[in-house]
PDB file of C-alpha atoms in Angstrom:
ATOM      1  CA  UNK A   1     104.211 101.049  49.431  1.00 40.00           C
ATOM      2  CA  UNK A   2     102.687 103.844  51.015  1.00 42.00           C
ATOM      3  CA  UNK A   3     100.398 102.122  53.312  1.00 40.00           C
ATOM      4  CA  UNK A   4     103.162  99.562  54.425  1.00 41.00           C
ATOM      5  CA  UNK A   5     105.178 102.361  55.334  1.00 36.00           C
ATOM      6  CA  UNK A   6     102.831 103.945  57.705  1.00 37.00           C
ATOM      7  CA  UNK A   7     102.115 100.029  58.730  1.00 38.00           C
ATOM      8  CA  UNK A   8     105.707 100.034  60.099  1.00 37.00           C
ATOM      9  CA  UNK A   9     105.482 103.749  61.025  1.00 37.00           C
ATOM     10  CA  UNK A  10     102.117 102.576  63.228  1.00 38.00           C
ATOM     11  CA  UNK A  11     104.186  99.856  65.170  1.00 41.00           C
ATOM     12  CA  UNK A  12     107.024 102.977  65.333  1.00 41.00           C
ATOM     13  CA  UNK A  13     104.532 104.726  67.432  1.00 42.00           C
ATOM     14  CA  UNK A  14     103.590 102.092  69.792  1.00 39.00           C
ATOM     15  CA  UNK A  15     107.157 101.552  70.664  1.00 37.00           C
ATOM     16  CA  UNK A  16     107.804 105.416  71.566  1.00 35.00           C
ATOM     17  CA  UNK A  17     104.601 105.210  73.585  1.00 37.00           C
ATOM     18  CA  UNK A  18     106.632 102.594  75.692  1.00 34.00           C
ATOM     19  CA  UNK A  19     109.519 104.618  75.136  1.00 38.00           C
ATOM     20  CA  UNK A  20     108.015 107.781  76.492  1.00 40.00           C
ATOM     21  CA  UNK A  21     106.746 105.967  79.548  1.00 42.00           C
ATOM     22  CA  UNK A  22     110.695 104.674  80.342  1.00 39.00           C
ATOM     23  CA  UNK A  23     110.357 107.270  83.539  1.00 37.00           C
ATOM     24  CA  UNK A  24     106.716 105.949  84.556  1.00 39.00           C
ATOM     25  CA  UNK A  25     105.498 103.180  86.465  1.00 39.00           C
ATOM     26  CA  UNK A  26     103.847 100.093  84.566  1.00 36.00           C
ATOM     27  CA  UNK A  27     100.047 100.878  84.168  1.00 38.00           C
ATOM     28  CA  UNK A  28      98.804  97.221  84.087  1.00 45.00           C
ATOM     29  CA  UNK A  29      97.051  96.081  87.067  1.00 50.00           C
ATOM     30  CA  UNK A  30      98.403  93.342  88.893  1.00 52.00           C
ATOM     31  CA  UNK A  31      96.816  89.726  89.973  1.00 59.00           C
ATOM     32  CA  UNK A  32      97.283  89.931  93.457  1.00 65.00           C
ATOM     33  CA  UNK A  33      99.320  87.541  95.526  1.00 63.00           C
ATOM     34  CA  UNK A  34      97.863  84.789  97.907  1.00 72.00           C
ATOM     35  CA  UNK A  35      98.619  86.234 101.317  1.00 73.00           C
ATOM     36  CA  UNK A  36     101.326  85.609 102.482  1.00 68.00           C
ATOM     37  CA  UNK A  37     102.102  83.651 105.896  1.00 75.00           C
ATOM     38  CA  UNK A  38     102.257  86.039 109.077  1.00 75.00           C
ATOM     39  CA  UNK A  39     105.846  86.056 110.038  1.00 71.00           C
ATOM     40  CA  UNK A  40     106.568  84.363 113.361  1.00 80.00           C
ATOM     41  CA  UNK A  41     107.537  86.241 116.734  1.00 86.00           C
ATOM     42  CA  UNK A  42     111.060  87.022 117.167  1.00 88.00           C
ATOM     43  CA  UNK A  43     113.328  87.568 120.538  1.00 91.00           C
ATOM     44  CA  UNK A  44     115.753  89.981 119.768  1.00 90.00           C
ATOM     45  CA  UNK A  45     119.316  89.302 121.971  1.00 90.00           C
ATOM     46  CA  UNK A  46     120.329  92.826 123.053  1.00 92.00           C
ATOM     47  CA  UNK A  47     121.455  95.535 121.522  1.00 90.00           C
ATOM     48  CA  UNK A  48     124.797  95.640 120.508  1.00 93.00           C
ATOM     49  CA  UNK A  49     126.544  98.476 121.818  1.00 89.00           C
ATOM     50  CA  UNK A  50     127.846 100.825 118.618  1.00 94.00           C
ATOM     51  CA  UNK A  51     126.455  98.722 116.074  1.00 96.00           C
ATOM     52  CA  UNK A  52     123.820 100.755 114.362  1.00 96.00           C
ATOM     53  CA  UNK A  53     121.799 100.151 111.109  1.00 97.00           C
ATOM     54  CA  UNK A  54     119.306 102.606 108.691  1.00 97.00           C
ATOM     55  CA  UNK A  55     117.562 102.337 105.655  1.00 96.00           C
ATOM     56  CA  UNK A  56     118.583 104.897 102.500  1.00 96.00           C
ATOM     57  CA  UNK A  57     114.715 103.878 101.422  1.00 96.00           C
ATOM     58  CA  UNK A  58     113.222 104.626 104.647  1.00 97.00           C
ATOM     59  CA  UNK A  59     114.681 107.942 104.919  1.00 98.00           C
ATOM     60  CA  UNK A  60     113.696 109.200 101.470  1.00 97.00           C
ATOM     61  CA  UNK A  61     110.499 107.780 102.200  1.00 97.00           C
ATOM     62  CA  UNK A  62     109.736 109.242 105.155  1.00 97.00           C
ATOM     63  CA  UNK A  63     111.035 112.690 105.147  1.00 98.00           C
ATOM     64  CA  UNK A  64     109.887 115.759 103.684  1.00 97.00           C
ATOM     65  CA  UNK A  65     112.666 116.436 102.189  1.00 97.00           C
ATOM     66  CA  UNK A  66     112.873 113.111 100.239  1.00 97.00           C
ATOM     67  CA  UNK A  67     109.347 113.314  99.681  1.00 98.00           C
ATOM     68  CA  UNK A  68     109.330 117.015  98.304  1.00 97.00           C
ATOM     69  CA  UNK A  69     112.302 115.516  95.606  1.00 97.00           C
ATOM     70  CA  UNK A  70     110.016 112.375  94.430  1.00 97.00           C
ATOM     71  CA  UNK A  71     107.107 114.445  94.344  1.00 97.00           C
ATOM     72  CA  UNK A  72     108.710 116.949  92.377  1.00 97.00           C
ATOM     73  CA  UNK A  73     110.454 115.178  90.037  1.00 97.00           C
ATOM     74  CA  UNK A  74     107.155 112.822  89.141  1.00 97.00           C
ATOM     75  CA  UNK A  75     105.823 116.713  88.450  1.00 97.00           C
ATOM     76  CA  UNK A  76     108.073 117.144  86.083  1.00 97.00           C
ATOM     77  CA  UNK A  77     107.672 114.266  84.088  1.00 97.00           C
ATOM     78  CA  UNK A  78     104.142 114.671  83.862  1.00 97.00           C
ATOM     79  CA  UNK A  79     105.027 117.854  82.493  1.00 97.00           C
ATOM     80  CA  UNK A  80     107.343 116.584  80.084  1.00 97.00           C
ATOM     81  CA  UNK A  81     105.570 113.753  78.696  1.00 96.00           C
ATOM     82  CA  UNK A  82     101.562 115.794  78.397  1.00 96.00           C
ATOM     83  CA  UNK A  83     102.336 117.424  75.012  1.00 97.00           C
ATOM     84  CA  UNK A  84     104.418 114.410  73.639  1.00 96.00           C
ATOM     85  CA  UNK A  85     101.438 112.071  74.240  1.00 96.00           C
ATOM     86  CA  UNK A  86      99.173 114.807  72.596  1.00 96.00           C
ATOM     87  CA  UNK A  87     101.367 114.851  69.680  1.00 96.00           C
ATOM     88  CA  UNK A  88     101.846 111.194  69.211  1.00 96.00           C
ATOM     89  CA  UNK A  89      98.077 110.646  69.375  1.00 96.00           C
ATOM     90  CA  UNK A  90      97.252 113.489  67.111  1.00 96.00           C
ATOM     91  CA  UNK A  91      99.889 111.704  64.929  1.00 96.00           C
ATOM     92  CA  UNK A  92      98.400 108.796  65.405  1.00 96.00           C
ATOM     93  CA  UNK A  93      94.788 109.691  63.940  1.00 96.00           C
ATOM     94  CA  UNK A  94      96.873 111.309  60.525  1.00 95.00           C
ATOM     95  CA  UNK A  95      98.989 107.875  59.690  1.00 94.00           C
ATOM     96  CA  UNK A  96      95.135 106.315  60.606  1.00 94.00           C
ATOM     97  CA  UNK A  97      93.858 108.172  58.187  1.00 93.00           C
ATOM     98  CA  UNK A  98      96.524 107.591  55.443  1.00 91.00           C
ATOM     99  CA  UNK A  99      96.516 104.398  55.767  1.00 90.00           C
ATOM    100  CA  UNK A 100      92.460 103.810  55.186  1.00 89.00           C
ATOM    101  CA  UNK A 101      92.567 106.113  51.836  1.00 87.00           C
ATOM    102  CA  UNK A 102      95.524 104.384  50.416  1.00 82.00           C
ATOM    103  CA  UNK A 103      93.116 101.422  50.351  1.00 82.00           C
ATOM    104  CA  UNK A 104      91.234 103.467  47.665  1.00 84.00           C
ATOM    105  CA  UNK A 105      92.767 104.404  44.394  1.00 81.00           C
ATOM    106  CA  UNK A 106      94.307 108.221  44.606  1.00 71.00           C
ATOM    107  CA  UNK A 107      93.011 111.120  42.698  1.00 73.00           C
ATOM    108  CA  UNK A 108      96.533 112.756  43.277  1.00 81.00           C
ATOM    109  CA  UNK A 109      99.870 110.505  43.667  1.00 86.00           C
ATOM    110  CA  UNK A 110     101.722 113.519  44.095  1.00 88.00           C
ATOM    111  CA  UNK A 111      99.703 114.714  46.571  1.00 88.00           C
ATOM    112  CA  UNK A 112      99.776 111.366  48.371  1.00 89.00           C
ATOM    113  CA  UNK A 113     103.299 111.178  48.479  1.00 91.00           C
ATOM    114  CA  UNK A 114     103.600 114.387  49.728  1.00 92.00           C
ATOM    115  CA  UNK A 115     101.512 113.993  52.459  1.00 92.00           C
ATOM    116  CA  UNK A 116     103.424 110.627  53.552  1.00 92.00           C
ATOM    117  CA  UNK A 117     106.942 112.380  53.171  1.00 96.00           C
ATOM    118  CA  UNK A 118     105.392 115.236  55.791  1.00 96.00           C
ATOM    119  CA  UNK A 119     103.964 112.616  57.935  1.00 95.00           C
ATOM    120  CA  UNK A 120     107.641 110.947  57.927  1.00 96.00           C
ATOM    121  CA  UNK A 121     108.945 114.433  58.794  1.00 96.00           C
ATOM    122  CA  UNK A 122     106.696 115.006  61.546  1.00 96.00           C
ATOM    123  CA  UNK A 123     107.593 110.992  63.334  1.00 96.00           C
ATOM    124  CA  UNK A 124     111.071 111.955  63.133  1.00 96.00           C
ATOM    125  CA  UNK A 125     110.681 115.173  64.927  1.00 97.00           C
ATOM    126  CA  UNK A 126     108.475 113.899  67.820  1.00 96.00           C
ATOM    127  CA  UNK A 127     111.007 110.422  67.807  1.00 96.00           C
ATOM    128  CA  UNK A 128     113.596 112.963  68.211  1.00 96.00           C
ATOM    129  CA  UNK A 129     112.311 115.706  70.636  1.00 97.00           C
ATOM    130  CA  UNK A 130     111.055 112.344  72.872  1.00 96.00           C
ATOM    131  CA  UNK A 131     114.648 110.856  73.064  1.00 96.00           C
ATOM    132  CA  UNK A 132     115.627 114.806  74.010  1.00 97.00           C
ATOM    133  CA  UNK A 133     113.218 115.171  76.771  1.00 97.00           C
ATOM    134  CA  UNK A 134     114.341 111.499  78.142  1.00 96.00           C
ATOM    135  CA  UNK A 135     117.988 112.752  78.547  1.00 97.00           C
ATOM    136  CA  UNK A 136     116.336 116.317  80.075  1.00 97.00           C
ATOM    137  CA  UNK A 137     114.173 114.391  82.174  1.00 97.00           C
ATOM    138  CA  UNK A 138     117.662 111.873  83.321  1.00 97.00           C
ATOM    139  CA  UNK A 139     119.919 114.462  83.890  1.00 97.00           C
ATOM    140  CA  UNK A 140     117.407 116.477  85.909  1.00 97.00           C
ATOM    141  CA  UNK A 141     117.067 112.822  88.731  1.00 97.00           C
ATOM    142  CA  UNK A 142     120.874 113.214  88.344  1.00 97.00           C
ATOM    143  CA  UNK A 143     121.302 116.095  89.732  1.00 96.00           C
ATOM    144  CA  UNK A 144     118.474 116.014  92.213  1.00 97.00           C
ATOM    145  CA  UNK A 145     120.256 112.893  93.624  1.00 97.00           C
ATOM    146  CA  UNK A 146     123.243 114.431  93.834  1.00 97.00           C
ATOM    147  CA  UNK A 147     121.747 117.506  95.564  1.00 97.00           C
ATOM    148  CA  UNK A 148     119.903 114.906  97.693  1.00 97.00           C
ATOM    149  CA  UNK A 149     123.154 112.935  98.470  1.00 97.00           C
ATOM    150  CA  UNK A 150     124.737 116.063  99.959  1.00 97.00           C
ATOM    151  CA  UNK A 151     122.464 116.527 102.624  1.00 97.00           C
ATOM    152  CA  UNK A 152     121.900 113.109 103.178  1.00 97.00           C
ATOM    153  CA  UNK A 153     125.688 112.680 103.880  1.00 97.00           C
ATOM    154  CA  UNK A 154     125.551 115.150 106.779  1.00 97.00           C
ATOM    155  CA  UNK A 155     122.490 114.076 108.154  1.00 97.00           C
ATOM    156  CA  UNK A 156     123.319 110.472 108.392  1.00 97.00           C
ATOM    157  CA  UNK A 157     126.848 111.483 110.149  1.00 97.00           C
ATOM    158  CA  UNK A 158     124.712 113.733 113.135  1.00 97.00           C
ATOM    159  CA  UNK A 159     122.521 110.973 113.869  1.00 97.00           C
ATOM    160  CA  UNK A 160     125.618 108.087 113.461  1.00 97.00           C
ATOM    161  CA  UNK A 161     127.093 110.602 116.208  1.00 97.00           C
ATOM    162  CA  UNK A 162     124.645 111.587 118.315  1.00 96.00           C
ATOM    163  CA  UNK A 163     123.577 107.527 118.477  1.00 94.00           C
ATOM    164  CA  UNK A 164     127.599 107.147 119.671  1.00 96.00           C
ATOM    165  CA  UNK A 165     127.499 104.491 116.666  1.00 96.00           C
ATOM    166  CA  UNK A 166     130.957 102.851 115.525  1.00 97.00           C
ATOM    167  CA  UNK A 167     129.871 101.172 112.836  1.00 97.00           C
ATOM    168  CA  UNK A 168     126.554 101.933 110.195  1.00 97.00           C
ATOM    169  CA  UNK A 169     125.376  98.826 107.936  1.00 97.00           C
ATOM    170  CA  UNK A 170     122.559  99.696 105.666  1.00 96.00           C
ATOM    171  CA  UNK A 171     119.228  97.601 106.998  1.00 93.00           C
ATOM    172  CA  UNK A 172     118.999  95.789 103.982  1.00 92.00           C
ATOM    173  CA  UNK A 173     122.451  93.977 104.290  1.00 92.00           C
ATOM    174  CA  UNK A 174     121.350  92.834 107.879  1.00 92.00           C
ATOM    175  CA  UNK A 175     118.735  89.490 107.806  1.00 92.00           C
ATOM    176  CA  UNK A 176     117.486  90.700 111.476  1.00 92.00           C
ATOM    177  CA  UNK A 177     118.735  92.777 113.775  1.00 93.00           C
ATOM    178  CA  UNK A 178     117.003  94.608 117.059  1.00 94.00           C
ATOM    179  CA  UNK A 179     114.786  97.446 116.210  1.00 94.00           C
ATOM    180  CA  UNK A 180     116.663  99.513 118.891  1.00 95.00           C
ATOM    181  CA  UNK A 181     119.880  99.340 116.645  1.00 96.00           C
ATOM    182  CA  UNK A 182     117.911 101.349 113.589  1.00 97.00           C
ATOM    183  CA  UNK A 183     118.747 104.731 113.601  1.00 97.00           C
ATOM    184  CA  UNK A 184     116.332 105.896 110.788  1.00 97.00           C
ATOM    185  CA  UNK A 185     114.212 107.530 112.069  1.00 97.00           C
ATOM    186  CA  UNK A 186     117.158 110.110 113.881  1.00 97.00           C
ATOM    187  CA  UNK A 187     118.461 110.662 109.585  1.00 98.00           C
ATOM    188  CA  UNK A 188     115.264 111.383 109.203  1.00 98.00           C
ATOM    189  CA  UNK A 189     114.808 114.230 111.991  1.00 98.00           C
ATOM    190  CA  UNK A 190     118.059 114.983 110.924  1.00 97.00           C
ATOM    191  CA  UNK A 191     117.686 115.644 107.522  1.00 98.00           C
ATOM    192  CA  UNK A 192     114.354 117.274 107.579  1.00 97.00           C
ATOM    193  CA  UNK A 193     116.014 119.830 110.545  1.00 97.00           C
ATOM    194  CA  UNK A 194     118.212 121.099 107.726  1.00 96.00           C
ATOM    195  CA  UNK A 195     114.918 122.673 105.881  1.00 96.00           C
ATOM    196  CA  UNK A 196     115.773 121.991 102.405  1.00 96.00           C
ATOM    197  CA  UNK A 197     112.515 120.628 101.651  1.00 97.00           C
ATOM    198  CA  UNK A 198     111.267 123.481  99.818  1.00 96.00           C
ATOM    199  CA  UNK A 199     115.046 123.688  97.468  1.00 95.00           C
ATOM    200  CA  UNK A 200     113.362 120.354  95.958  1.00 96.00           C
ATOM    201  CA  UNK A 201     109.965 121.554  95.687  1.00 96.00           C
ATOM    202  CA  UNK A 202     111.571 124.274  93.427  1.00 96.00           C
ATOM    203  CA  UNK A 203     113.450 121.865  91.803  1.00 96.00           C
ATOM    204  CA  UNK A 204     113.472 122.783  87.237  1.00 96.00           C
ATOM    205  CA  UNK A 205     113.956 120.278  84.539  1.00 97.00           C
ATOM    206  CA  UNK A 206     117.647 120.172  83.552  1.00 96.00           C
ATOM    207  CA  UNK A 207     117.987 122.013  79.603  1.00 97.00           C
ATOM    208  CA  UNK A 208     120.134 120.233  77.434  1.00 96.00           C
ATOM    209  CA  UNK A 209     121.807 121.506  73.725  1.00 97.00           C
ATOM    210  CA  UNK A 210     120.893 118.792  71.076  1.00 95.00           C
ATOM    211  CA  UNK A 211     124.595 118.192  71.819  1.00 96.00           C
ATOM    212  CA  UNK A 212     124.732 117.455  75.183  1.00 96.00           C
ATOM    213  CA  UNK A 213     121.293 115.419  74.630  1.00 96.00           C
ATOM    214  CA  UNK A 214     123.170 113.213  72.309  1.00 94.00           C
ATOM    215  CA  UNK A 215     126.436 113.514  74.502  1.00 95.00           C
ATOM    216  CA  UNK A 216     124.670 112.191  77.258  1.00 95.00           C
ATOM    217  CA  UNK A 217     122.768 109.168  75.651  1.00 94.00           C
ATOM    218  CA  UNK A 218     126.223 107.993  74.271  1.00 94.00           C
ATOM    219  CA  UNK A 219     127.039 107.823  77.640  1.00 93.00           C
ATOM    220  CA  UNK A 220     124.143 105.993  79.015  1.00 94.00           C
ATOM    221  CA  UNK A 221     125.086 103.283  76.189  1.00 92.00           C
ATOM    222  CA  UNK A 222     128.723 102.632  76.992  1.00 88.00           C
TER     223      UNK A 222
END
């Protein structure tokens, strides 16, 4: 019984290792792609006059202040996740080790037992403080978007002015359109001129209660 337990419990571990990872990029490499065909020359009509276009990506791509805000947050995450993964792999090794003397007759059943019940406790607790640190780790992108959203707002509305634009599509609802028409790189300068770079680069994980933890993943599965 013992030894299927910490069976399942084993297959309980790999699954929070993907779990833990829900913020991270897929490690696996890729096979690349055959190349694909070089796009043929295009003769742009002119401009049309008030009709501008940007990219969201392209601005939080390119400027420091949407740079210092990925950056930062990817920081914290590492941060986050570092003693997690030492505790699941430390974990890990104990259920390892269970499970190989439970293929030999025990000296101490009581003993046994007790040692599975702790190593029961001690999944629960990391299962637990991982689905915490998720919710810390999603409210904390939250609220840097939001933050992020309020001086985009501003930024995008000098350059939409300055440009003399009367109306703003994003780029990626237009198939083509002439380059001269993309005011991104004007957000950009825009953005960047209002020098809250360095607000994002001292950007601190968001603390939830237990509470609000489990307040907040309710949420997330409505």
């Amino acid at each position: 019984m013992s030894s299927k337990f910490f069976a399942a419990a084993a297959s309980g571990l790999a699954a929070f290792a993907v779990a833990s990872g829900a913020f991270a990029q897929a490690a696996a490499p890729l096979a690349k792609a055959p190349a694909a065909p070089a796009a043929p020359a295009i003769t742009h009509g002119a401009p049309i006059a008030s009709l501008c276009v940007f990219s969201a990506g392209g601005v939080r791509g390119a400027s420091q202040t949407g740079k210092a805000m990925d950056a930062r947050i990817k920081a914290l995450q590492t941060t986050a996740e570092q003693p997690l993964s030492a505790r699941e792999k430390a974990l890990q090794t104990k259920i390892d080790t269970f499970n190989a003397a439970a293929k030999t007759p025990a000296a101490d059943i009581n003993a046994r037992e007790k040692q599975k019940a702790d190593l029961e406790l001690e999944q629960s607790a990391l299962q637990r403080d991982v689905a915490h640190m998720q919710m810390e780790l999603f409210a904390t992108n939250e609220s840097a978007q939001q933050a992020y959203s309020t001086e985009l707002q501003p930024a995008v509305i000098s350059a939409y002015q300055s440009k003399q634009c009367g109306v703003l599509l994003e780029r990626s609802a237009v198939a083509i359109f002439n380059p001269a028409m993309d005011i991104t790189p004007q957000i950009v300068a825009a953005l960047d001129a209002r020098g809250k770079a360095g607000t994002f680069q001292a950007l601190e994980r968001t603390k939830l209660t237990p509470q609000q933890a489990a307040q907040l993943a309710a949420q997330l599965q409505r």
